[in-house]
Amino acid sequence: MRSAQPAVPAASRSLPFAACRSAPCARSLCLCAGQSLAHVCHSANIRGRMNDVKSYIPPFQLDRPMDGGAVGEVVVSDAEGFAVGDHVLHGLGWREYAELDAQHATKVDASLAPLSAYLGVLGMPGLTAYAGLFEVASFKEGDSVFVSGAAGAVGGLVGQFAKIKGASRVIGSAGSDEKVTLLTEKYGFDAAFNYKNGPVAEQLPAAAPEGVDVYFDNVGGDHLEAAISSMNVGGRATLCGAIAHYNDTEVAPGPRNLMQVIGKRLRLQGILVSDHAGLQQQFVQDVAGWLRSGELRYDETVVEGVENAASAFLGMLRGENTGKMIVSFTG
């Protein structure tokens, strides 16, 4: 006899979530040698760690504070090289104070960009875009580039990096007419379309009549299938995300046109940003220069208060953000 399967909770439900205000005074905590205490200014998170599956990074632990990318200011330090007032990037997000070992914190320059930028354009999303385009997809001048989820933290940067480096045409997809306008008028995309206005398989070839050489996939599903059909011989695809499937309760079918990968000699490759840490110095140098020159522009969506972190997270999954979704604890 088959046992009954537990019901899958609805995607939208109330969130009885509140910040804990009972933490001790930060400056009264006793630190071990080599540790610092940082007041978290901004935090971000990733959806994949909510899945209880074996992956490149362990899932979140139940009944434990959630971690994730964060940037903050050192308020107490017993760690060599870290002084009170320094700003640090670390992985203990979703809390107002983080007790850090020195090896788990990286100093960042608050004069180069706002602190929140180190969670976006100068952080993991930026390096993902940089490595995914230049190293994984082997972008070269003159390539035609299609980016799905192009108004997100990674996608908007991919398109701009490609334009800066001489792409012949950059096309993006987004989930609203406002985001389409953002892509073409602010980020400099040559064309963009709202995937909710019609089949991607029809809108993409209309926007890229000469085909696509590089596809940067943040969505999966119908976008990946349409991209395979539009890609030119020898095209390269960086598979970065599959937001169309993150909340699926059943395994989604794959693209129906995979046979085209053979005939076109396409290369489809996944990316984990941790594999490309060696690019960090060049990445920061290039991107900081593009920010200073005004060639590169970025957006972020900021939500105030740790008590609103869960709502912000769900908003990101619904596409309510433009650029990186950031939770600020500075208020």
XYZ file of C-alpha atoms in Angstrom, residues 164-319:
156
model
C 31.131 47.538 -23.863
C 33.245 44.802 -25.462
C 31.800 45.215 -28.948
C 28.812 42.910 -29.366
C 27.107 43.356 -32.721
C 23.667 43.070 -31.129
C 22.357 42.476 -27.595
C 18.810 41.245 -26.983
C 17.129 40.805 -23.611
C 13.909 39.359 -22.247
C 12.070 40.653 -19.192
C 8.703 40.249 -17.501
C 7.185 43.712 -17.882
C 7.019 46.536 -20.393
C 8.717 48.813 -17.856
C 11.694 46.471 -17.644
C 11.874 46.256 -21.437
C 12.140 50.052 -21.546
C 14.847 49.937 -18.862
C 16.897 47.508 -20.944
C 16.830 49.549 -24.124
C 16.844 53.094 -22.750
C 19.146 52.792 -19.719
C 21.252 49.662 -20.215
C 21.781 50.092 -23.949
C 20.343 46.795 -25.209
C 19.648 46.887 -28.947
C 16.320 45.090 -28.535
C 14.206 43.617 -25.753
C 10.835 41.952 -25.389
C 8.286 41.136 -22.696
C 8.039 37.352 -22.600
C 4.511 37.641 -21.195
C 3.302 39.311 -24.397
C 3.769 36.274 -26.627
C 5.737 33.065 -27.187
C 9.488 33.489 -26.770
C 9.892 31.224 -29.816
C 8.257 33.972 -31.893
C 9.604 37.096 -30.204
C 13.270 36.055 -30.129
C 13.793 35.451 -33.888
C 12.006 38.738 -34.582
C 14.467 40.540 -32.284
C 17.503 38.594 -33.563
C 16.936 38.070 -37.305
C 20.626 37.235 -37.844
C 20.593 34.635 -35.089
C 22.359 34.408 -31.734
C 26.011 33.541 -31.097
C 25.950 33.673 -27.287
C 23.014 32.894 -25.002
C 23.168 33.679 -21.280
C 20.397 31.666 -19.624
C 18.895 32.797 -16.330
C 15.439 31.336 -16.919
C 15.451 27.909 -18.586
C 12.204 26.479 -19.956
C 10.798 28.097 -23.074
C 13.677 30.588 -23.187
C 16.300 27.872 -23.497
C 14.312 26.050 -26.149
C 13.822 29.246 -28.169
C 17.490 30.156 -27.831
C 18.628 26.778 -29.167
C 16.444 27.315 -32.238
C 17.853 30.819 -32.814
C 21.517 30.050 -32.157
C 23.998 30.090 -34.997
C 26.403 27.264 -35.796
C 29.104 27.130 -33.125
C 27.017 29.112 -30.643
C 27.779 29.031 -26.918
C 25.302 29.092 -24.049
C 26.086 29.818 -20.408
C 23.516 28.145 -18.160
C 23.388 30.285 -15.043
C 19.882 29.898 -13.628
C 16.454 28.405 -14.222
C 14.095 30.697 -12.363
C 11.170 29.370 -14.392
C 11.569 26.050 -12.554
C 12.718 26.963 -9.032
C 9.320 26.299 -7.475
C 8.276 23.357 -9.662
C 6.803 20.446 -7.712
C 7.519 18.021 -10.573
C 10.498 17.669 -12.869
C 9.953 19.903 -15.891
C 10.495 18.475 -19.385
C 13.687 19.502 -21.125
C 13.934 21.393 -24.422
C 12.270 19.498 -27.263
C 14.875 20.613 -29.786
C 18.091 19.268 -28.252
C 18.877 17.517 -31.528
C 19.752 20.949 -32.903
C 22.657 21.127 -30.456
C 24.314 18.342 -32.433
C 23.796 19.738 -35.913
C 24.761 23.282 -34.935
C 27.706 22.098 -32.808
C 26.482 24.197 -29.904
C 28.179 24.311 -26.519
C 25.956 24.505 -23.423
C 27.878 24.887 -20.166
C 26.826 25.583 -16.600
C 28.560 28.109 -14.387
C 29.413 28.181 -10.686
C 30.992 31.476 -9.779
C 33.279 29.800 -7.233
C 35.128 28.137 -10.119
C 36.234 31.551 -11.371
C 37.710 33.158 -8.260
C 40.933 33.695 -10.187
C 39.201 36.391 -12.223
C 38.349 38.481 -9.146
C 41.145 41.042 -9.453
C 40.656 41.611 -13.187
C 36.888 41.712 -12.707
C 37.018 44.432 -10.041
C 39.541 46.427 -12.062
C 37.433 46.327 -15.228
C 34.037 46.869 -13.626
C 35.215 49.666 -11.328
C 36.655 51.406 -14.378
C 33.400 51.052 -16.313
C 31.462 52.434 -13.343
C 33.768 55.449 -13.077
C 33.539 56.160 -16.802
C 29.752 55.915 -16.800
C 29.781 53.090 -19.357
C 28.151 50.717 -16.857
C 24.901 51.386 -15.026
C 23.076 49.266 -12.483
C 19.954 49.159 -10.359
C 19.081 47.485 -7.092
C 15.857 47.034 -5.159
C 16.268 47.782 -1.447
C 13.863 46.608 1.277
C 14.353 47.950 4.802
C 14.483 45.746 7.903
C 15.431 42.167 8.708
C 11.770 41.502 9.536
C 10.962 42.075 5.839
C 13.649 39.729 4.512
C 11.276 36.865 3.708
C 8.840 39.128 1.866
C 11.706 40.590 -0.143
C 12.892 37.101 -1.004
C 9.474 36.085 -2.317
C 9.261 39.348 -4.223
C 12.482 38.440 -5.998
C 10.991 35.094 -7.059
C 7.936 36.922 -8.415
C 10.118 39.271 -10.440
